[in-house]
CSV table of C-alpha atoms in Angstrom, one decimal:
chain,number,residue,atom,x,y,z
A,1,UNK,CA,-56.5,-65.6,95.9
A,2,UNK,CA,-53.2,-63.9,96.5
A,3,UNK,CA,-51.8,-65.0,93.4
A,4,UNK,CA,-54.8,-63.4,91.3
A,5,UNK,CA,-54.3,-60.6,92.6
A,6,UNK,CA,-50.8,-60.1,92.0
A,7,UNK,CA,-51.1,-61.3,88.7
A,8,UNK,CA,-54.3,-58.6,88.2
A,9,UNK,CA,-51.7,-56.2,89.2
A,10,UNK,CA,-48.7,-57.2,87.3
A,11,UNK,CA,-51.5,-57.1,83.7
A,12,UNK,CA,-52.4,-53.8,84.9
A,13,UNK,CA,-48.7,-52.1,85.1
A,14,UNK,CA,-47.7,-53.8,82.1
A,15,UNK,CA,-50.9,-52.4,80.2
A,16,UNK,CA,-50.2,-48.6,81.7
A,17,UNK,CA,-46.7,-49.3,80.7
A,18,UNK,CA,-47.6,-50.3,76.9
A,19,UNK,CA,-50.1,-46.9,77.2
A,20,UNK,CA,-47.3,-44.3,78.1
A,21,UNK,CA,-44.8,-45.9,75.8
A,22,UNK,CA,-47.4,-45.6,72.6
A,23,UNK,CA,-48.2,-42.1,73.9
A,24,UNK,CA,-44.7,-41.2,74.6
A,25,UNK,CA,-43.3,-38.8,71.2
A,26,UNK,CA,-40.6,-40.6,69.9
A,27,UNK,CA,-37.4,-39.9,70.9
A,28,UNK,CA,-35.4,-38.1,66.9
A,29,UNK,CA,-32.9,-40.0,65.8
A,30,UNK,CA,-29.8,-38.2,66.2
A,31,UNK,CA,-28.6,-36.6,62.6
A,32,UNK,CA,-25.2,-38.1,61.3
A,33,UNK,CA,-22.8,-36.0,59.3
A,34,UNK,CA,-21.7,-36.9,56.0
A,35,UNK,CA,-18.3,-36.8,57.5
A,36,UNK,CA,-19.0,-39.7,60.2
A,37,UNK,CA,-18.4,-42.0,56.5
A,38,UNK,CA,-15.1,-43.5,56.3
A,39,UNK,CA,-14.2,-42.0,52.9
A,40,UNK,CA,-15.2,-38.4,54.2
A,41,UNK,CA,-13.3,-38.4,57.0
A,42,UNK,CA,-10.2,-37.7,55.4
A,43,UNK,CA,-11.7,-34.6,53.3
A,44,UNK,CA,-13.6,-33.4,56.5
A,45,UNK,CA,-10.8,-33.2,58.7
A,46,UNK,CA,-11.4,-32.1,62.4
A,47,UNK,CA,-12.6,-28.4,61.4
A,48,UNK,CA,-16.1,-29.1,60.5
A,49,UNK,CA,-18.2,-32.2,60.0
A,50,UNK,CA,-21.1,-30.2,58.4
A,51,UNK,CA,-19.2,-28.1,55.8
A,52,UNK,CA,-15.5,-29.7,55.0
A,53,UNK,CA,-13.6,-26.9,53.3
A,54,UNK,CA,-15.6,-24.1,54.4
A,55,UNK,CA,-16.0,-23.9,58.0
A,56,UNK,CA,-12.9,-22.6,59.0
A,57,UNK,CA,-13.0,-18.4,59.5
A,58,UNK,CA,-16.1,-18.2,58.8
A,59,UNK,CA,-17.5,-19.0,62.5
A,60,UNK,CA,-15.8,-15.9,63.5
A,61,UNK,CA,-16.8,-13.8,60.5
A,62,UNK,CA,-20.5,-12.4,62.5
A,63,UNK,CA,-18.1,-11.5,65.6
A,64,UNK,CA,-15.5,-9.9,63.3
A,65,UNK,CA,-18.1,-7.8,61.2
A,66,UNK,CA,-19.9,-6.5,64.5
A,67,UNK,CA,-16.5,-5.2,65.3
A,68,UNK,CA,-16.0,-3.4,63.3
A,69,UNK,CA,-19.4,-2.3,62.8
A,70,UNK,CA,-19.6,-1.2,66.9
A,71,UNK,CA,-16.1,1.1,65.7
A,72,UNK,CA,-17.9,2.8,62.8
A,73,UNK,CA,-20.9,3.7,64.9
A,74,UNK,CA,-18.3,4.4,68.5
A,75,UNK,CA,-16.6,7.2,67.0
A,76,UNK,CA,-13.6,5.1,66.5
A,77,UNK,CA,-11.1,5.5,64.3
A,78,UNK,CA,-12.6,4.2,61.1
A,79,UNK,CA,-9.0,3.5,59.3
A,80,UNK,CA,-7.7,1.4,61.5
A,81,UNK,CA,-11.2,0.0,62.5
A,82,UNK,CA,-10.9,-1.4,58.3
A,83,UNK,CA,-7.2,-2.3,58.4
A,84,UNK,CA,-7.7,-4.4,61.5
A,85,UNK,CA,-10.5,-6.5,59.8
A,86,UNK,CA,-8.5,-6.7,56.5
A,87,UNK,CA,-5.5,-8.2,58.2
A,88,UNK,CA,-7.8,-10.7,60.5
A,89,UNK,CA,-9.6,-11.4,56.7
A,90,UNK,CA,-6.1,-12.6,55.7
A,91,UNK,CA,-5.1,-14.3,58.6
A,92,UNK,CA,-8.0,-16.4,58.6
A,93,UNK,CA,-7.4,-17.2,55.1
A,94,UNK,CA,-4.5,-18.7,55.5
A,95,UNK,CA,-5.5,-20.7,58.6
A,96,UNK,CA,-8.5,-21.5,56.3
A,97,UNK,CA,-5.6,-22.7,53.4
A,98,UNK,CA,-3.2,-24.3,55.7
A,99,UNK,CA,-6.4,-26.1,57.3
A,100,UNK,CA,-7.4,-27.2,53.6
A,101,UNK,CA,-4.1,-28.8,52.5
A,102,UNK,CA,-3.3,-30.4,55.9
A,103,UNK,CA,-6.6,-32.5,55.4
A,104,UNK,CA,-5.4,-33.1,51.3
A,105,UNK,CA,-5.1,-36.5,49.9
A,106,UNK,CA,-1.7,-37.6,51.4
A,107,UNK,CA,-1.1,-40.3,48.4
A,108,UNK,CA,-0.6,-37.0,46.1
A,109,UNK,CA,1.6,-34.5,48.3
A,110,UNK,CA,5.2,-35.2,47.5
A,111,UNK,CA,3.8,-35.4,43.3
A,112,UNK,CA,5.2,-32.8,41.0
A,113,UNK,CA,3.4,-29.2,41.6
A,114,UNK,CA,1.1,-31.0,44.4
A,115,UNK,CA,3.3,-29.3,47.1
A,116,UNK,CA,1.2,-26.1,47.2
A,117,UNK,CA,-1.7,-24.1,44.4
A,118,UNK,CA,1.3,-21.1,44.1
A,119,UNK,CA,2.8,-22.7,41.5
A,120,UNK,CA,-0.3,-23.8,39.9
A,121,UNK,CA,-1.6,-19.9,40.5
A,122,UNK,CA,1.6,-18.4,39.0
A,123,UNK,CA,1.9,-21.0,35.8
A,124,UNK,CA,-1.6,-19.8,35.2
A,125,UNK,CA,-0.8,-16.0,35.6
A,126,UNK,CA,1.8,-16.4,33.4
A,127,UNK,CA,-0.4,-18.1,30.2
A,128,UNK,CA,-2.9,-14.9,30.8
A,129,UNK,CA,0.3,-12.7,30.5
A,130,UNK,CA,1.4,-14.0,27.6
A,131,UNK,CA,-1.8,-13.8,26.5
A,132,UNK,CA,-2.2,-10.3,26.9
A,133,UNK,CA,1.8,-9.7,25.9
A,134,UNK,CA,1.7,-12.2,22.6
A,135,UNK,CA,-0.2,-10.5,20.5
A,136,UNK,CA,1.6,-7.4,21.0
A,137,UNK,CA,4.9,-8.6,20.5
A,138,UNK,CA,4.0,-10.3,17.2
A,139,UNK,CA,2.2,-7.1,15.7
A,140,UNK,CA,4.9,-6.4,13.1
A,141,UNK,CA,6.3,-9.7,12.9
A,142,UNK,CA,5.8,-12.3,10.5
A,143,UNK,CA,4.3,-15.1,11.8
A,144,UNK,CA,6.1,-18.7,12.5
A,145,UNK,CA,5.7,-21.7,10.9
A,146,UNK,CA,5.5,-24.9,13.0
A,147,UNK,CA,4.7,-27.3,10.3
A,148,UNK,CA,6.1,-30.6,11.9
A,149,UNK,CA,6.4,-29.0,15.2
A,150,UNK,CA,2.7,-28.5,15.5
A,151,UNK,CA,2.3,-32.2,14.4
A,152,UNK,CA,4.5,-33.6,16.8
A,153,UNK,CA,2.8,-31.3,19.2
A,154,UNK,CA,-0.7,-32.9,19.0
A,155,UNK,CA,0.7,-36.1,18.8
A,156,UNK,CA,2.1,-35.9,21.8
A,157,UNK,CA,-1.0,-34.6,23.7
A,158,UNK,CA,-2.7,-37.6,21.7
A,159,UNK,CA,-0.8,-40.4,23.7
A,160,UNK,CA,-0.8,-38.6,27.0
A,161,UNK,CA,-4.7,-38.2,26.3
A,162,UNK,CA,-5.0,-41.8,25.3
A,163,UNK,CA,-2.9,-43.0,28.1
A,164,UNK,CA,-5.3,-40.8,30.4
A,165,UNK,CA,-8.5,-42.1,28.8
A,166,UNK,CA,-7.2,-46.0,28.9
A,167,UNK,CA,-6.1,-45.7,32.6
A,168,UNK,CA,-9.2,-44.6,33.9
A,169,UNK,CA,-11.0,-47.3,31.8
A,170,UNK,CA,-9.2,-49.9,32.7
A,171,UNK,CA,-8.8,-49.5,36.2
A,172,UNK,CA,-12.0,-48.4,36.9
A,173,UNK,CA,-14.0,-51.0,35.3
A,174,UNK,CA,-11.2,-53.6,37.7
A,175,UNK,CA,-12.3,-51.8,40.3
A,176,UNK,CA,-16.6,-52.4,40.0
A,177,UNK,CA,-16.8,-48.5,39.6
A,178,UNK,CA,-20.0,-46.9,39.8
A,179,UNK,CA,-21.2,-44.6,37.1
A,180,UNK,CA,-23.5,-43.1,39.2
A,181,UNK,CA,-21.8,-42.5,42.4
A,182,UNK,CA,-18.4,-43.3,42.9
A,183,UNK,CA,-17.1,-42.5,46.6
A,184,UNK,CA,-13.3,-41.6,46.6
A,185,UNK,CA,-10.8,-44.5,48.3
A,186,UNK,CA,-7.8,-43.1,49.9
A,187,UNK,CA,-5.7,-46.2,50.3
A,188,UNK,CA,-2.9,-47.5,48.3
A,189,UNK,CA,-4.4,-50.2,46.7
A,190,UNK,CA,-3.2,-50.5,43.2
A,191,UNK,CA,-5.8,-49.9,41.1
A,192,UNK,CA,-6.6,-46.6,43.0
A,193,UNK,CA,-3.4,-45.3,43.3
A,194,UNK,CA,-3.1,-45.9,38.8
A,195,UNK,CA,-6.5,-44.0,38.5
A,196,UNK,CA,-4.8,-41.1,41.1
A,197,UNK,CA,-2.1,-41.1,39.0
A,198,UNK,CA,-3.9,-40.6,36.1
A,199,UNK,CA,-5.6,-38.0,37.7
A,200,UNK,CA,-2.5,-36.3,38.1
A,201,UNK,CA,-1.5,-36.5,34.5
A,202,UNK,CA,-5.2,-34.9,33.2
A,203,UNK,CA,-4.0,-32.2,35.5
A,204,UNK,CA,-0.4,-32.1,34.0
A,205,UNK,CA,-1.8,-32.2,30.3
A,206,UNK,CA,-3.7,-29.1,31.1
A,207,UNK,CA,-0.5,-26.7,31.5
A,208,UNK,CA,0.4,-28.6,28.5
A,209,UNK,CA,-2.5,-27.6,26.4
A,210,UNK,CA,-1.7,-23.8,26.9
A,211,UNK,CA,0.6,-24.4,24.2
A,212,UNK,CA,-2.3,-24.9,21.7
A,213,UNK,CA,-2.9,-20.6,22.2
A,214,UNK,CA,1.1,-19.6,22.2
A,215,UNK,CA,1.2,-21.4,19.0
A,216,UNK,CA,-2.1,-19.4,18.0
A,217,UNK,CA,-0.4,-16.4,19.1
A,218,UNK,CA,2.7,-17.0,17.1
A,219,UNK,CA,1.2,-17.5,14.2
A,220,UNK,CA,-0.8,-14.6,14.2
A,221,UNK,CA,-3.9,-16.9,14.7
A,222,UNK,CA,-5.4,-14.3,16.6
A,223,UNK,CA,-9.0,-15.1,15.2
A,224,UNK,CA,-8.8,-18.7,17.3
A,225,UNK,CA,-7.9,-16.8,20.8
A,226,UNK,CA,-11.7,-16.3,22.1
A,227,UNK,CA,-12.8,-15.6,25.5
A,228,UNK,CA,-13.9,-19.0,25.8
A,229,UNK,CA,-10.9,-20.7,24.6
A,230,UNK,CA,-8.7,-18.6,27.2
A,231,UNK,CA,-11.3,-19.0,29.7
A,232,UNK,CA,-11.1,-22.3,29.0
A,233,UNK,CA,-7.7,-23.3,29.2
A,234,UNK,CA,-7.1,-20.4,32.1
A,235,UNK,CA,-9.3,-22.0,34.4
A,236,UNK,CA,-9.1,-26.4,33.5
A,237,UNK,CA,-5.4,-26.3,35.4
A,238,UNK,CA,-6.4,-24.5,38.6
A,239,UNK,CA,-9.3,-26.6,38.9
A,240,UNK,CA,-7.8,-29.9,38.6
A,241,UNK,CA,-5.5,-29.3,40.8
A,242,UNK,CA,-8.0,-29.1,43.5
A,243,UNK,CA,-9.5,-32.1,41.9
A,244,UNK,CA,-6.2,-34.1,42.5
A,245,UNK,CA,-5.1,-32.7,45.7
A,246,UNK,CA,-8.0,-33.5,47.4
A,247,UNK,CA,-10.5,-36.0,45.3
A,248,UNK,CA,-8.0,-38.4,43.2
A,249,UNK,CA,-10.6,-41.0,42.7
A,250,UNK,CA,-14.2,-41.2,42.9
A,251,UNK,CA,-16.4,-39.3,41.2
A,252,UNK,CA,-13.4,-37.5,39.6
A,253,UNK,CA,-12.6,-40.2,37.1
A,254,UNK,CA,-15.9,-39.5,34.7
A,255,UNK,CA,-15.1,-36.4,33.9
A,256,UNK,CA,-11.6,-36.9,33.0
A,257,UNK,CA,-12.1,-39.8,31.5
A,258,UNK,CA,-14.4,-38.9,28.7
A,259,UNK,CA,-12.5,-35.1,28.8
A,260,UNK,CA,-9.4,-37.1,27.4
A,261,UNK,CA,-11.0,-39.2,25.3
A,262,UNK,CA,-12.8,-36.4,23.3
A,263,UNK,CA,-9.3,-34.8,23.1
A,264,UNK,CA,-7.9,-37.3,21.5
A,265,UNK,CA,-9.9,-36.7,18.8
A,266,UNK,CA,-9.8,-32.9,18.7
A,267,UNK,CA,-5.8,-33.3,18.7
A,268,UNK,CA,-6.1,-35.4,16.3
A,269,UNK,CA,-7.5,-33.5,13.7
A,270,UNK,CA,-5.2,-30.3,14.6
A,271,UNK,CA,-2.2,-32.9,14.1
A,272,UNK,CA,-3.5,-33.9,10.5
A,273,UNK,CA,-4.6,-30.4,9.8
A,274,UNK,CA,-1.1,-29.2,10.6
A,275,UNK,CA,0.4,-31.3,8.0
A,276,UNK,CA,-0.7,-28.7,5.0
A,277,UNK,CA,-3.9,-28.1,3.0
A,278,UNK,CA,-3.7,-31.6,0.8
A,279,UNK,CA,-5.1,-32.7,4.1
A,280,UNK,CA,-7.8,-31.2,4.5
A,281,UNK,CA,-10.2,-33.8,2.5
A,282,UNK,CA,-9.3,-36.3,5.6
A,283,UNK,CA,-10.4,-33.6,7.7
A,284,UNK,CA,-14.7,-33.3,6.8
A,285,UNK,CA,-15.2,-34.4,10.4
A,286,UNK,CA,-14.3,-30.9,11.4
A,287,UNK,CA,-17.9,-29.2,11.6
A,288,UNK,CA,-18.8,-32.3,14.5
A,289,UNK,CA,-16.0,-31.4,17.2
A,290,UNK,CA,-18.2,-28.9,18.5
A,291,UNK,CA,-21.3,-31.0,18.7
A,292,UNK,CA,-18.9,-33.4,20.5
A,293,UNK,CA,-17.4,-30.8,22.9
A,294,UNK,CA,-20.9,-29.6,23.8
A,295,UNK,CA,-22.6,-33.3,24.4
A,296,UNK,CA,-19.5,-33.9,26.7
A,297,UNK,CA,-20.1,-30.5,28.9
A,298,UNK,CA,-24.2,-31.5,28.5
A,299,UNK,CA,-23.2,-35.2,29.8
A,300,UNK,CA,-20.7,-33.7,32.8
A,301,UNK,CA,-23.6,-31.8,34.3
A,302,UNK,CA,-25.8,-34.1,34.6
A,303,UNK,CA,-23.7,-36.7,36.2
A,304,UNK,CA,-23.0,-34.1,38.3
A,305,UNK,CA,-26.6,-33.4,39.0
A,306,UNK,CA,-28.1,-36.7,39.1
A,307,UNK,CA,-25.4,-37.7,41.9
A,308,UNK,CA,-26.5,-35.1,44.6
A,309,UNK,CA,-30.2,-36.0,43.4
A,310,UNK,CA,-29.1,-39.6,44.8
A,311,UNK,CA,-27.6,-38.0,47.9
A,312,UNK,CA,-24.1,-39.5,46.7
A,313,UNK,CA,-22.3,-38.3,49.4
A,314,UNK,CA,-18.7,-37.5,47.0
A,315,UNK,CA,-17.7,-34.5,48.4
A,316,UNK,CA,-20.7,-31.9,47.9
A,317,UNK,CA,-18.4,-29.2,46.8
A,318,UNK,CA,-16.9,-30.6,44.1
A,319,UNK,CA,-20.4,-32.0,42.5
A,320,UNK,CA,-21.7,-28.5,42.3
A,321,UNK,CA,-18.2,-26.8,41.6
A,322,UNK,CA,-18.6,-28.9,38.7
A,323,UNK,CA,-22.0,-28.1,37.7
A,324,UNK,CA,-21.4,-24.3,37.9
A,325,UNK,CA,-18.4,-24.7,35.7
A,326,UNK,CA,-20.0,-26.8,33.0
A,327,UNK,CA,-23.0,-24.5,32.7
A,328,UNK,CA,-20.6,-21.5,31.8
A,329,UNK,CA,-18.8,-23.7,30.0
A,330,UNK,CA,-21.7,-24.7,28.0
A,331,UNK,CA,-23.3,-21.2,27.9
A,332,UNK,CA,-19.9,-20.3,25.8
A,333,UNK,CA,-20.2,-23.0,23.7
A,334,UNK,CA,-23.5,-22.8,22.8
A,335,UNK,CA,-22.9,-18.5,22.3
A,336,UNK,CA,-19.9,-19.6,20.0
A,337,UNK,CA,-22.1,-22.4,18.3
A,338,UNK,CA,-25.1,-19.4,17.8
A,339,UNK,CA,-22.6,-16.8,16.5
A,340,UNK,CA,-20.6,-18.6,14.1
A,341,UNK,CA,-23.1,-21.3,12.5
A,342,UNK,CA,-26.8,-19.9,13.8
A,343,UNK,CA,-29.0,-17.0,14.4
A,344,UNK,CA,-30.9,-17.8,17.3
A,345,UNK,CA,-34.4,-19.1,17.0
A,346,UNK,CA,-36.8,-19.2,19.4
A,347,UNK,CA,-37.8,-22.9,19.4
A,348,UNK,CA,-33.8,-23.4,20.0
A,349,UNK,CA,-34.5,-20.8,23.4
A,350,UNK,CA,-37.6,-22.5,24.0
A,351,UNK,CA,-36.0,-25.6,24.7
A,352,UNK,CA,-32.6,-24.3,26.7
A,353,UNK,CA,-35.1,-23.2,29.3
A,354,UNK,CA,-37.1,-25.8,29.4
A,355,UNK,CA,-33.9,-27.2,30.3
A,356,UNK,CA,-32.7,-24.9,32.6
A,357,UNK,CA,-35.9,-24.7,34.7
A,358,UNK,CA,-35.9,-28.9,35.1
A,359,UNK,CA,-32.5,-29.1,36.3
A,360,UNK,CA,-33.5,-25.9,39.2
A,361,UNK,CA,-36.5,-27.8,40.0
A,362,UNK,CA,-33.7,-31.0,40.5
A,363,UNK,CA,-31.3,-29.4,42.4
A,364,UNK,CA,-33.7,-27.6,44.5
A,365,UNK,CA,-35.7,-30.5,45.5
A,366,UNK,CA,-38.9,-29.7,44.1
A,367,UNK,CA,-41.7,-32.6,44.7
A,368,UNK,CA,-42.7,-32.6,41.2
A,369,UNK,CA,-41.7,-36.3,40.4
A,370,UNK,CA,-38.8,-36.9,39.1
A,371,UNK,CA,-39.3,-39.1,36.4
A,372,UNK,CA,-41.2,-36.6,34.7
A,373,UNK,CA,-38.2,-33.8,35.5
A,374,UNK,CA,-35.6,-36.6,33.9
A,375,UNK,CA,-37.6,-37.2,30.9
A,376,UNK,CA,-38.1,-33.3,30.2
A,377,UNK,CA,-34.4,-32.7,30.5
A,378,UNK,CA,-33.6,-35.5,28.2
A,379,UNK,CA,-36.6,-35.1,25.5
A,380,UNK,CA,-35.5,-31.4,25.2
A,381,UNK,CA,-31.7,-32.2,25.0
A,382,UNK,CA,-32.5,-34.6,22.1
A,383,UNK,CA,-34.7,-31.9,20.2
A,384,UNK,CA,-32.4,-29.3,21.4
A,385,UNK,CA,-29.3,-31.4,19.6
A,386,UNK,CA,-32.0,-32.2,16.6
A,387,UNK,CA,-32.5,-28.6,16.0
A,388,UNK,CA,-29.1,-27.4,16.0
A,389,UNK,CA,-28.5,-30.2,13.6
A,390,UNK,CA,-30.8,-29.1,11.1
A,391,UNK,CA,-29.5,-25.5,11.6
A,392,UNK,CA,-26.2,-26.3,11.0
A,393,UNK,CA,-26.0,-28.6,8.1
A,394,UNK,CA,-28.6,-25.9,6.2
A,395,UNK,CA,-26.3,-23.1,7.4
A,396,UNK,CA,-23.4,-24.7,5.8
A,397,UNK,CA,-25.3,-25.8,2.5
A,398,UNK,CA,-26.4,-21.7,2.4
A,399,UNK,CA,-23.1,-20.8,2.9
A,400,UNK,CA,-21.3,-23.1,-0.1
A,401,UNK,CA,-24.5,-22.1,-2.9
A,402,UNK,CA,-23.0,-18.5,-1.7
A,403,UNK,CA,-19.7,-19.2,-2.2
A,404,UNK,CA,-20.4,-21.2,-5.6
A,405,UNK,CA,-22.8,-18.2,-7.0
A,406,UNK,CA,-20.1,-15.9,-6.1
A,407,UNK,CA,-17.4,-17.7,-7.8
A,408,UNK,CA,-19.6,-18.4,-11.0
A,409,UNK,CA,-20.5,-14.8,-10.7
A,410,UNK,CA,-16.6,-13.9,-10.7
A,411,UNK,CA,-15.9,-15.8,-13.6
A,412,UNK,CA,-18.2,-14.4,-16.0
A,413,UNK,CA,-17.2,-11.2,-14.9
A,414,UNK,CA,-13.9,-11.8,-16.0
A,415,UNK,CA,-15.2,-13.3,-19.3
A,416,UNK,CA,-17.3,-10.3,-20.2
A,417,UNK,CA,-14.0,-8.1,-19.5
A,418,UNK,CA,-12.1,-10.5,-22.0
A,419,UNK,CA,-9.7,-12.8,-19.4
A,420,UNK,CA,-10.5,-15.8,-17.8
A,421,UNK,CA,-8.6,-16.7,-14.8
A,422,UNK,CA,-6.1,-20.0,-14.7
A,423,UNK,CA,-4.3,-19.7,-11.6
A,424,UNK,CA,-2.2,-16.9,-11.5
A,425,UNK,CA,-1.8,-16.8,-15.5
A,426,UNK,CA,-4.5,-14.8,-17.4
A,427,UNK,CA,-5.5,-15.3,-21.0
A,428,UNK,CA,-6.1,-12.6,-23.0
A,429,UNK,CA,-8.7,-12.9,-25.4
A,430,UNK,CA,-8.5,-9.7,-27.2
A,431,UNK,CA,-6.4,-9.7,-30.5
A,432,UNK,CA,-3.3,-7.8,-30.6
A,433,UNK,CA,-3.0,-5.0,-32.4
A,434,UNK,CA,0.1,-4.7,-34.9
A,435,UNK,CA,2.3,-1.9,-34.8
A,436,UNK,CA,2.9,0.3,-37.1
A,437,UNK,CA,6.6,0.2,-38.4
């Protein structure tokens, strides 16, 4: 009897046990950082776990700007109040920059111009000075002629490009990268350490590419230096060497890897166009390098984009510092495609917002289903590409009726006033008149 009852006893705890743990909330699981990862660590560092790169200083920044705040309103002396917080700004920048390279990609550190970004900064300030400086010192100058230099020039960048393009190919693809998310390894495994190395040469080709506008600039080419090709060239060096210093791998290799390879072609048609005008029949290509160029930017932003959709957890910084630059990158491009082959229509608008508004909805997580988001981006590129296409080749076919009306035009003109031109010799076709002995 004893025993049933104990047993009775021992149901009924269990049951009221079973009860309160149902009823019980769950206990959260505890949130990890994307710094507890491996790979991460290293880029993290010990500042931050939530925001590598961008934590330090900025804890103290509320603190700081209630300071001085409290000195404005205290009857303090405003002056100094502003001179104290500018010098605490700067201080805190350079823990913030000392931080940032102390938690850098050791592999890279003791690799030319890796030491620190001033000689990057300075290399860079320099291009925009002779920039600015060029054109002015070549204003009543003839301008140079680099025939075979310019040729040897672009060959050049065509075997460092290739060299580029091929390493990252090659080593990736022995390697099992991912082409959708590709987390960076820091060791010294071969194959890494070739695609860092790479890395550091797509870097290093940018300085050399701010040749391409001092040889614009010497030969008075002034037309070719646009915004966007300064912008362009001012701002690929800086960059990358943030990309190298602290992201050699990873994610990194896309971009460069089809960057160089669309280079190769571009350099190749300067080095053939270089040679002299009998070229230029090998050179009817020319009107798709910009088609390629923007594709490539097109393609960059959403590799970008469809990595922090997946939650890849590459460095988050670099995904969207590489968004925002393609999308000014592209918005140039596309404002240089408009202005020299187009007048904007407003199917061609139409369809760049349609674009637009599908990546926000992306990156801001919106619930709509993705699928549908994907498939509105891509259908809209395609038409998008379709319609400056057809704009193109009928803007070109315009242009060479034009020109062909206008040299048809010229030529009877000439006929009606008795010469017809023959290169520079001119026919008369009057009769002479005798003179009179």
């Amino acid at each position: 009897m004893h025993a049933l009852i104990e047993l009775d006893q021992q149901l009924t705890d269990t049951e009221h046990d079973n009860n309160y743990t149902r009823l019980k909330p769950a206990a959260k699981p505890e949130e990890s950082s994307p710094c507890d990862s491996t790979h991460l660590r290293h880029v993290c560092g010990a500042g931050s776990q939530k925001y590598p790169l961008i934590m330090p200083g900025i804890l103290s920044q509320s603190y700081e700007t209630l300071r001085y705040l409290h000195a404005q309103t205290s009857g303090g002396n405003h002056e100094e109040a502003k001179m104290e917080l500018v010098v605490d700004k700067v201080r805190e920048f350079q823990e913030f920059y000392n931080w940032a390279h102390s938690v850098s990609d050791e592999r890279v550190k003791d690799w030319l111009l890796m030491q620190g970004y001033t000689p990057t900064l300075a290399l860079t300030a320099l291009y925009l000075l002779a920039v600015y400086v060029g054109p002015k010192f070549m204003k009543n100058r003839e301008p140079f002629k680099f025939k075979y230099t310019l040729f040897a020039y672009n060959l050049i960048l065509i075997i460092i490009n290739f060299h580029i393009c091929s390493e990252l190919f090659y080593n990736s693809l022995k390697l099992g990268y991912s082409y959708s998310c590709q987390l960076v390894n820091y060791t010294y495994e071969e194959h890494e350490m070739r695609i860092a190395k790479a890395l550091w040469w797509f870097y290093f080709s940018k300085l050399v590419e701010m040749l391409d506008t001092i040889f614009f600039i010497l030969r008075k080419k002034d037309n070719q230096v646009s915004f966007l090709h300064v912008y362009h060239h001012a701002t690929m060096f800086p960059i990358w060497y943030i990309g190298v210093k602290w992201v050699a791998g990873g994610q990194s290799f896309f971009g460069a890897m089809i960057n160089s390879f669309i280079h190769v072609i571009m350099y190749t048609y300067y080095g053939v166009s270089a040679l002299g005008p009998e070229y230029q029949k090998y050179l009817w290509w020319k009107r798709y390098l910009t088609k390629i160029q923007l594709i490539q930017f097109f393609v960059g932003v959403v590799y970008a984009i469809q990595a922090i959709v997946r939650g890849c957890e590459y460095p988050m910084w670099m995904q969207w510092a590489g968004i925002v630059y393609g999308i000014t990158i592209i918005a140039l491009f596309l404002n240089f495609y408009i202005q020299a082959y187009l007048k904007p229509k407003p199917k061609q608008v139409q369809f760049m917002v349609g674009i637009v508004h599908a990546v926000y909805s992306l990156v801001s997580g919106c619930e709509f289903p993705k699928w549908m988001h994907w498939a509105l981006i891509f259908y809209a590129f395609t038409i998008l590409m379709l319609f400056l296409n057809f704009y193109f080749h009928a803007y070109i076919k315009a242009q060479r009726r034009k020109a062909e009306a206008k040299k048809l035009s010229t030529t009877n003109g000439k006929e009606a006033n008795g010469h017809v031109a023959n290169g520079d010799a001119t026919v008369s076709s009057k009769p002479e008149t005798k003179k009179k002995k």
